[in-house]
PDB file of C-alpha atoms in Angstrom:
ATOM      1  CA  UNK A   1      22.275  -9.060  28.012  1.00 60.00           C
ATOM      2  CA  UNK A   2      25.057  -6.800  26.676  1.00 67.00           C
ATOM      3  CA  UNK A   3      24.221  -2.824  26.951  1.00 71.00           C
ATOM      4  CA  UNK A   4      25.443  -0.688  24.205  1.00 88.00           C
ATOM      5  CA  UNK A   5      24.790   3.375  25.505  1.00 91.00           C
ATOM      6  CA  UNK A   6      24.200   5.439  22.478  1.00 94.00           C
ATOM      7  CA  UNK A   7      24.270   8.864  22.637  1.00 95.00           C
ATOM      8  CA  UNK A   8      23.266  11.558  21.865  1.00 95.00           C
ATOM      9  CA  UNK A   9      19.301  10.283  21.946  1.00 93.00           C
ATOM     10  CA  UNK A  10      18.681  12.480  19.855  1.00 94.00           C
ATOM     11  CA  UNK A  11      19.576  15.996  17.945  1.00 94.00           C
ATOM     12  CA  UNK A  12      18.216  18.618  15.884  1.00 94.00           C
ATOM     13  CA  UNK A  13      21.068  20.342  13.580  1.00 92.00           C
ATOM     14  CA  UNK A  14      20.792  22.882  11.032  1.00 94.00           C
ATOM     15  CA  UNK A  15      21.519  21.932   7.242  1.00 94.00           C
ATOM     16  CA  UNK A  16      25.314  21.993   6.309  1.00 95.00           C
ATOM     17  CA  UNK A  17      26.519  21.244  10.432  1.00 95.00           C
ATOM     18  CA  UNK A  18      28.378  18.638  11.081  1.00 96.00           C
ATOM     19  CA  UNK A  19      26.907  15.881  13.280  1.00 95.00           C
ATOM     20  CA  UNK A  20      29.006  12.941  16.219  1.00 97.00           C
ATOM     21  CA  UNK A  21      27.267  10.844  17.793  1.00 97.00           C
ATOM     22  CA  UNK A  22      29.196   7.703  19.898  1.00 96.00           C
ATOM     23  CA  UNK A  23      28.469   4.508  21.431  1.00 96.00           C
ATOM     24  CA  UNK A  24      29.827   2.343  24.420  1.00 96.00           C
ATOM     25  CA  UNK A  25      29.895  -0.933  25.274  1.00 94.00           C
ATOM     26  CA  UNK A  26      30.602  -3.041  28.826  1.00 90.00           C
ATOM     27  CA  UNK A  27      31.762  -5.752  26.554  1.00 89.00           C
ATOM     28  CA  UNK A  28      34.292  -5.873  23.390  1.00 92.00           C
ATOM     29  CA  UNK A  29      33.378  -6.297  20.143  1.00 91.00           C
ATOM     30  CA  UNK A  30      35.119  -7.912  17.000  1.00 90.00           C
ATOM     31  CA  UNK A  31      32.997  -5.599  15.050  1.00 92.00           C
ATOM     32  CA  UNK A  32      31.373  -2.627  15.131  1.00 94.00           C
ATOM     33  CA  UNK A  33      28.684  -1.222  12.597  1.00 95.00           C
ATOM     34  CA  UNK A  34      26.929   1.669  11.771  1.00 96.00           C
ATOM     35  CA  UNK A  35      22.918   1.284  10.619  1.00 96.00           C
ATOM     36  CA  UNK A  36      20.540   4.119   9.356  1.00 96.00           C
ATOM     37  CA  UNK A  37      16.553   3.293   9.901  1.00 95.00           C
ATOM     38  CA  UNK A  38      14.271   5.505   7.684  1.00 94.00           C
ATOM     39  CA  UNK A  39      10.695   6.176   8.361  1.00 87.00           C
ATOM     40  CA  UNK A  40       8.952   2.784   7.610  1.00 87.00           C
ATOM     41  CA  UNK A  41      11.906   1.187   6.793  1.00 91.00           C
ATOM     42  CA  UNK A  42      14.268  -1.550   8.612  1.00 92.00           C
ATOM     43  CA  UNK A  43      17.808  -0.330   8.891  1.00 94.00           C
ATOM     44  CA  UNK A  44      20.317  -0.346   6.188  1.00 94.00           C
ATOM     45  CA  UNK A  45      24.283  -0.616   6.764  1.00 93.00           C
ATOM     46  CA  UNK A  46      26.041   2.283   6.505  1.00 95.00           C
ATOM     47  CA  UNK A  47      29.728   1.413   7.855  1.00 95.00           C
ATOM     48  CA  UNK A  48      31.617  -1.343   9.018  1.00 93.00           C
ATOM     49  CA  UNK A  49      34.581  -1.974  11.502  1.00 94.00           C
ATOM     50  CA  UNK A  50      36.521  -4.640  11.971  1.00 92.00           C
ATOM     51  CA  UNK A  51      39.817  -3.352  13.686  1.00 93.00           C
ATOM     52  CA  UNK A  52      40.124  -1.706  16.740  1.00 93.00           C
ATOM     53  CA  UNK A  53      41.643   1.872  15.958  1.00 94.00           C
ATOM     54  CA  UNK A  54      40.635   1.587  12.487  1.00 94.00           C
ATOM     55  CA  UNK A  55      38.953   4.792  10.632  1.00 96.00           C
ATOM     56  CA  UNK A  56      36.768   4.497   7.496  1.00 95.00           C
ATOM     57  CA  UNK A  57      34.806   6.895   5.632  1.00 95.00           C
ATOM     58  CA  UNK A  58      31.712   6.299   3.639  1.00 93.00           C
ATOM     59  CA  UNK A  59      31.291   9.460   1.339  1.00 95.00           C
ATOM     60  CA  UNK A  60      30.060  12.513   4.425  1.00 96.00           C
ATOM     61  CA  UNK A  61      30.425   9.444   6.935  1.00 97.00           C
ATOM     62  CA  UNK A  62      33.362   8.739   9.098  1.00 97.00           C
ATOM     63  CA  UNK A  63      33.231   6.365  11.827  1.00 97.00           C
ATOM     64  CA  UNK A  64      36.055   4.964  14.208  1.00 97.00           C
ATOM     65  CA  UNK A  65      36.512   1.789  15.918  1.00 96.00           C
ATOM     66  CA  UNK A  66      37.809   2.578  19.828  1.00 95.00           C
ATOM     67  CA  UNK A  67      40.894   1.465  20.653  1.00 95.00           C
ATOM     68  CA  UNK A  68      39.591  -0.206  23.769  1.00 93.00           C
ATOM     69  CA  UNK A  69      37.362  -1.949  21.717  1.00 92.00           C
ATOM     70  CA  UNK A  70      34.378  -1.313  23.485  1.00 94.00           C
ATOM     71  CA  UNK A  71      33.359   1.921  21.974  1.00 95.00           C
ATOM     72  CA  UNK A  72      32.848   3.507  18.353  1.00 97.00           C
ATOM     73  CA  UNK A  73      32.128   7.180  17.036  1.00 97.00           C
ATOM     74  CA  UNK A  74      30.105   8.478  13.725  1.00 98.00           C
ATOM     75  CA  UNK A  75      30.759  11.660  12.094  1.00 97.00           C
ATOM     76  CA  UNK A  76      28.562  13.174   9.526  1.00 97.00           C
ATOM     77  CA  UNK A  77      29.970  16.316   7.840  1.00 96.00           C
ATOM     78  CA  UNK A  78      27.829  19.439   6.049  1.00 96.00           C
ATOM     79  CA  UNK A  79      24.342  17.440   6.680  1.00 95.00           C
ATOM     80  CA  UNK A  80      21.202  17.418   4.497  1.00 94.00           C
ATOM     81  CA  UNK A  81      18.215  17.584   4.548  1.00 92.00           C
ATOM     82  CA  UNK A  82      18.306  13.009   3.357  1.00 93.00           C
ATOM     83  CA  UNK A  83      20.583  12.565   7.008  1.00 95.00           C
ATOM     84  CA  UNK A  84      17.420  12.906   8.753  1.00 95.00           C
ATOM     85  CA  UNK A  85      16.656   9.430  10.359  1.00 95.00           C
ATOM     86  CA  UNK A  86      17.745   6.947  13.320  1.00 95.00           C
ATOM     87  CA  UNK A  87      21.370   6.352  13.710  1.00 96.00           C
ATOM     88  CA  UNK A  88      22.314   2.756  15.190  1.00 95.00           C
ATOM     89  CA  UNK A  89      25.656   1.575  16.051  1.00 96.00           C
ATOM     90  CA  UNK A  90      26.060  -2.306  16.607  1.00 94.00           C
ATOM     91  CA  UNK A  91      28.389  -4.675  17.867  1.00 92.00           C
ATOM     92  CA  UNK A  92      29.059  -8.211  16.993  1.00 89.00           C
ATOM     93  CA  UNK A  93      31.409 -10.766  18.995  1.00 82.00           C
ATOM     94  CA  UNK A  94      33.391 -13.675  18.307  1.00 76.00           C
ATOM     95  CA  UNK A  95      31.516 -16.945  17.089  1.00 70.00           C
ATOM     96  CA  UNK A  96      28.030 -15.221  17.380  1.00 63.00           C
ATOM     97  CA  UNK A  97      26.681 -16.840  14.111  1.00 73.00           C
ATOM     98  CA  UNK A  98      26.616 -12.905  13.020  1.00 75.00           C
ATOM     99  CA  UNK A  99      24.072 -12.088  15.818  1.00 83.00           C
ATOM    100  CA  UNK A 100      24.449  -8.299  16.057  1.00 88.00           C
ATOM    101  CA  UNK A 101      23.961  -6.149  19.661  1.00 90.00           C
ATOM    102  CA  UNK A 102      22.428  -2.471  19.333  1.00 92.00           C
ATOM    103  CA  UNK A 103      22.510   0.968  20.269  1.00 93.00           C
ATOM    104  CA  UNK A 104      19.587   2.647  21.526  1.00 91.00           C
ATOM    105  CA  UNK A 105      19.931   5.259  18.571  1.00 93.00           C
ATOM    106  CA  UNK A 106      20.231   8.667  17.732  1.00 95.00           C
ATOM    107  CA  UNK A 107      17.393  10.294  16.131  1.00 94.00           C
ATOM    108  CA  UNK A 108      18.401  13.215  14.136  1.00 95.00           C
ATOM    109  CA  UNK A 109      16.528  15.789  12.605  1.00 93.00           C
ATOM    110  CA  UNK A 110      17.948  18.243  10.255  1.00 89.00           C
ATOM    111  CA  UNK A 111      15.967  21.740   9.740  1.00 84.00           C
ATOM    112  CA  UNK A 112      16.712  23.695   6.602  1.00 78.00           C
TER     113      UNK A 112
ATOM    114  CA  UNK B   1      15.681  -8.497  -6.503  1.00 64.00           C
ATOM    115  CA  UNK B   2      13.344  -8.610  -3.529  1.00 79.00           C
ATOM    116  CA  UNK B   3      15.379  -8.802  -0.299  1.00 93.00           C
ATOM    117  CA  UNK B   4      14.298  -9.612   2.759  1.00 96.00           C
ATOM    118  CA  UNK B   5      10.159  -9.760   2.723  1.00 96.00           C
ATOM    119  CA  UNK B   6       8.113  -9.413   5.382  1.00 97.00           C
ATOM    120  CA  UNK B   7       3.885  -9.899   5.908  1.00 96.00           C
ATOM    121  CA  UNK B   8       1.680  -8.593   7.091  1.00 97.00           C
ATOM    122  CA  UNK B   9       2.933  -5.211   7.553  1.00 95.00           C
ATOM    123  CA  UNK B  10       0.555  -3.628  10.449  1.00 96.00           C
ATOM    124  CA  UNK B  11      -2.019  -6.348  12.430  1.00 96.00           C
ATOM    125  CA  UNK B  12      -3.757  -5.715  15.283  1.00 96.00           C
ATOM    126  CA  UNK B  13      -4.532  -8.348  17.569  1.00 96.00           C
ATOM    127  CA  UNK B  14      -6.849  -8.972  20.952  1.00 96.00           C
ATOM    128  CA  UNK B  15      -5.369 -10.485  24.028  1.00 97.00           C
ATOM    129  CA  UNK B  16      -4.713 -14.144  23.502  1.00 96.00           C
ATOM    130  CA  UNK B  17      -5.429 -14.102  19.818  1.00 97.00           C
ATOM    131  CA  UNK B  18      -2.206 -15.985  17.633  1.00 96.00           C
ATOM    132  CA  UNK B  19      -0.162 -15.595  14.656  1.00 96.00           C
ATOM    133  CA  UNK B  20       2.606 -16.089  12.754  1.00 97.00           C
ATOM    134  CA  UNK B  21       4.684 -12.989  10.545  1.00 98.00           C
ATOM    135  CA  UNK B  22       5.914 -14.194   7.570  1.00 98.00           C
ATOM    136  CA  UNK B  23       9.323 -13.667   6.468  1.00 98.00           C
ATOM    137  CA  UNK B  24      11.600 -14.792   3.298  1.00 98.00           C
ATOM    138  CA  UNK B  25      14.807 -14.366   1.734  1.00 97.00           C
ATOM    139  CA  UNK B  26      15.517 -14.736  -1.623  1.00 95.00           C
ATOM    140  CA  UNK B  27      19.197 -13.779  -1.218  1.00 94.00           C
ATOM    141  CA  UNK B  28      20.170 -17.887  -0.365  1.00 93.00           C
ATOM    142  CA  UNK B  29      21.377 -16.489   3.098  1.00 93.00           C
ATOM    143  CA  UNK B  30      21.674 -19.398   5.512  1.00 92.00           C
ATOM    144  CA  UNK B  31      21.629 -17.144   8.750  1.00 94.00           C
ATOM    145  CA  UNK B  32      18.086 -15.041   9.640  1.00 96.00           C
ATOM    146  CA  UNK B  33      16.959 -13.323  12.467  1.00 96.00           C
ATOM    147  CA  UNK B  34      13.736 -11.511  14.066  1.00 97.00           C
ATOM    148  CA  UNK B  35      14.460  -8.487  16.474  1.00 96.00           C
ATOM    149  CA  UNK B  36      11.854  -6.206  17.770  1.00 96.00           C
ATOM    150  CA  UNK B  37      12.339  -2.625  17.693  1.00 94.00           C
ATOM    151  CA  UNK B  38      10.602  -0.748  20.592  1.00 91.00           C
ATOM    152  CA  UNK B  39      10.576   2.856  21.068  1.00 81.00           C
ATOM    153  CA  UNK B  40      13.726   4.314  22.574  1.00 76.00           C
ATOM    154  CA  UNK B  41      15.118   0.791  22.510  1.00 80.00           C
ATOM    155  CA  UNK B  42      17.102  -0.255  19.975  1.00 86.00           C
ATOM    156  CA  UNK B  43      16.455  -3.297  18.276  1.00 92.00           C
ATOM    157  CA  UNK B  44      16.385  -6.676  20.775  1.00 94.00           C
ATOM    158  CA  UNK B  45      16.985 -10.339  19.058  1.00 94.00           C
ATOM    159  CA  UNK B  46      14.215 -12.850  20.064  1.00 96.00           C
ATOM    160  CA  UNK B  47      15.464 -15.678  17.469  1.00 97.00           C
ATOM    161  CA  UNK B  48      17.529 -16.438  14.871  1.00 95.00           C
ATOM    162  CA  UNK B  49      18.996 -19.419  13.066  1.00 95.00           C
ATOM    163  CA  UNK B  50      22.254 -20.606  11.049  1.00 92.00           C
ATOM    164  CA  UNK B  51      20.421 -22.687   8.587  1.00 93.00           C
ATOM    165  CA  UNK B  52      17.550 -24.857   7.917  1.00 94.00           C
ATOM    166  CA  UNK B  53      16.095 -27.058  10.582  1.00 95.00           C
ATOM    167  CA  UNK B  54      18.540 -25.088  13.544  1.00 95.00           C
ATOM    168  CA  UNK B  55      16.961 -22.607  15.364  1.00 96.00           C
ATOM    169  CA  UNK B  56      18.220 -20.513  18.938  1.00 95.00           C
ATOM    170  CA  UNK B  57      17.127 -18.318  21.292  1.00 95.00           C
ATOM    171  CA  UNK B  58      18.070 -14.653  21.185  1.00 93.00           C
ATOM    172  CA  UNK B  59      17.530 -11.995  24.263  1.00 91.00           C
ATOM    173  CA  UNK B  60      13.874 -11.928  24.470  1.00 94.00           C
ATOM    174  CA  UNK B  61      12.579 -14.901  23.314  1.00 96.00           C
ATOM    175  CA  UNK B  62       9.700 -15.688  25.505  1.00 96.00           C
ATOM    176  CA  UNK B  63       6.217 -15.735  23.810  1.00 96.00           C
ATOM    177  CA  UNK B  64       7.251 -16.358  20.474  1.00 97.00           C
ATOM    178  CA  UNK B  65       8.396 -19.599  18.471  1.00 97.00           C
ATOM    179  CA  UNK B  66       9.902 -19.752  15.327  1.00 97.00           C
ATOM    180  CA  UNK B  67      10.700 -22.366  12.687  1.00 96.00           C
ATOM    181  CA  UNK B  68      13.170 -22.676   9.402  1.00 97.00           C
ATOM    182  CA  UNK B  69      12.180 -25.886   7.600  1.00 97.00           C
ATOM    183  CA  UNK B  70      13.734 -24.088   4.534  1.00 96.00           C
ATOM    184  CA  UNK B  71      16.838 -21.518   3.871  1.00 96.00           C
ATOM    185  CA  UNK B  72      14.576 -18.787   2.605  1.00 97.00           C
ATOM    186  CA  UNK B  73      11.229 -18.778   5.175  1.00 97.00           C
ATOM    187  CA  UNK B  74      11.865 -18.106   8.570  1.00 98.00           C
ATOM    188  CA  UNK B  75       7.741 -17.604  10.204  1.00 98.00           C
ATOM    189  CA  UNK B  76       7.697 -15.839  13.328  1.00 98.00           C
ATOM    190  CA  UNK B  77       4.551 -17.125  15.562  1.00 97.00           C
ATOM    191  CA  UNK B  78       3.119 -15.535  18.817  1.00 95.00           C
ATOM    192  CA  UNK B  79       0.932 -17.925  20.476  1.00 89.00           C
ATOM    193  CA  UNK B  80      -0.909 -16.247  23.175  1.00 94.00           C
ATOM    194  CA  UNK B  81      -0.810 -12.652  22.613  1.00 95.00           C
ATOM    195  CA  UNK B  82      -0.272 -10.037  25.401  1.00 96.00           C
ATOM    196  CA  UNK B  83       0.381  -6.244  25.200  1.00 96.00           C
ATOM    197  CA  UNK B  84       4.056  -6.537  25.739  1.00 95.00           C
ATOM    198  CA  UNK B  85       4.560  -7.944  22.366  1.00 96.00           C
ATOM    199  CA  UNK B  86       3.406  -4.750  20.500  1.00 96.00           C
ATOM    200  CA  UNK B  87       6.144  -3.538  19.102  1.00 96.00           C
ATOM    201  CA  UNK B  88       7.799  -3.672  15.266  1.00 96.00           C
ATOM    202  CA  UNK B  89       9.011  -6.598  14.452  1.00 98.00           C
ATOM    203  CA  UNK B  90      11.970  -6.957  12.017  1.00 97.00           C
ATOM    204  CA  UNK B  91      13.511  -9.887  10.134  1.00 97.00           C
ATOM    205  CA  UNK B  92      16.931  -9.978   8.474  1.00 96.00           C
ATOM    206  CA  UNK B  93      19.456 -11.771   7.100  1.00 95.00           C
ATOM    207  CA  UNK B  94      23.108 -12.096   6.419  1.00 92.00           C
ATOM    208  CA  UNK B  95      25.070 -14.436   4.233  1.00 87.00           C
ATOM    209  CA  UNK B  96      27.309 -15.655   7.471  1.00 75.00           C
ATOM    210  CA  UNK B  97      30.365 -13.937   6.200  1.00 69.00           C
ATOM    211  CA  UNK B  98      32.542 -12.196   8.729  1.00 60.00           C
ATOM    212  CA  UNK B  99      31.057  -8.523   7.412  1.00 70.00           C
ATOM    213  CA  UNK B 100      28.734  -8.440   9.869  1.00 73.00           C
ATOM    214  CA  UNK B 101      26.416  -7.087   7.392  1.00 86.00           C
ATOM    215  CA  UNK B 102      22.571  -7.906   8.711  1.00 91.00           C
ATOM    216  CA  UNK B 103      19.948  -7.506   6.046  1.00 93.00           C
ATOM    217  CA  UNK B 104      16.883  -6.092   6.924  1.00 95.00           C
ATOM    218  CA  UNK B 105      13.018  -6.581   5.577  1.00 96.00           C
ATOM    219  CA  UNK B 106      10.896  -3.282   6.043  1.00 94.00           C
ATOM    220  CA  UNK B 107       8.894  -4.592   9.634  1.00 95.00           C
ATOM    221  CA  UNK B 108       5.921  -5.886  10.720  1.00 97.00           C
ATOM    222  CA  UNK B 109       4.037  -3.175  12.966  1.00 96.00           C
ATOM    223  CA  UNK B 110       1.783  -5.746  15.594  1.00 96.00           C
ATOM    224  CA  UNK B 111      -0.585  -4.106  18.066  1.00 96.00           C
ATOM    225  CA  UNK B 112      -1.986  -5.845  21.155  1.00 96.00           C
ATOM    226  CA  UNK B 113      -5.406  -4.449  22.201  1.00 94.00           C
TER     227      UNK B 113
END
């Protein structure tokens, strides 16, 4: 199946640093999202991407859809203590009935 | 409004012991999905369906079956358990718009012993 490489694996960041993490694909995607899993929880959407170059913020969050397609970046500016959790990025094709491909994710961990 | 809602959520199992998570939408969502989240792996689909009575494969569907006889259930079954299968299981759904927007229940932690 398709391989998306997520990296970093995982971080530990003091409060108020800014945070990147990226992803890369062997295959293009049509879209690319961004998903945050809590303790206990399933994983909530946190940005989506549905033009290659395109840049969108979500409040702290800014993520970028690669040019090439086959790779996307997160930002998270002046994190808190809430940030901590497991990042996903995902990828969905053409005429996939929505199915989505992960990222390994990016566990991040925030100390005060 | 309730989501995506999934039981039981923790069950351990022996070897070769069956059953079936539960999962249901209330959100009228034709298209559903089960993944299994494994540590370190991302999430992996095992099954998912467009609508009642259709039903496909995903990346790792052997050992499980699944059935949609309605829009809002979607039961996941494991037949024969084995130790591979522990893992979290998660259902979701999404509306089948072009957002890509996957909604998720809260998991279904299975042990194999």
């Amino acid at each position: 199946g398709q391989q998306l490489n997520q990296s970093p694996q995982s971080m530990f960041i003091q409060e108020g640093e800014d945070v990147s993490m990226n992803c890369t694909s062997s295959s293009i995607f049509n879209t690319w999202l961004w998903y945050k899993q809590d303790p206990g929880e399933g994983p909530v959407l946190l940005i989506a991407l549905y033009k290659a170059g395109e840049l969108t913020s979500n409040g702290r969050l800014t993520a970028q859809f690669g040019i090439t397609r086959k790779d996307s970046f997160l930002n998270i500016s002046a994190s808190i203590p809430s940030d901590v959790g497991i990042y996903f990025c995902a990828g969905q094709g053409s005429g996939t009935a929505s199915k989505l491909t992960f990222g390994t994710g990016t566990r991040l961990q925030v100390t005060l | 409004n309730a989501g995506v809602t999934q039981t039981p959520k923790f069950r351990i199992l022996k070897i070769g012991q069956s059953m079936t998570l539960q999962c249901t939408q209330d959100m009228n969502h034709n298209y559903m999905y089960w993944y299994r989240q494994d540590p370190g792996m991302g999430l992996k689909l095992i099954y998912y369906s467009v609508g009642a009575g259709i039903t496909d494969k995903g990346e790792v569907p052997n050992g499980y079956n699944v059935s949609r006889s309605t829009t809002e259930d979607f039961p996941l079954r494991l037949e024969l358990a084995a130790p591979s299968q522990t893992s979290v299981y998660f259902c979701a759904s999404a509306s089948g718009s072009s957002t890509g927007e996957l909604f998720f229940g809260e998991g279904s932690r299975l042990t194999v012993l």
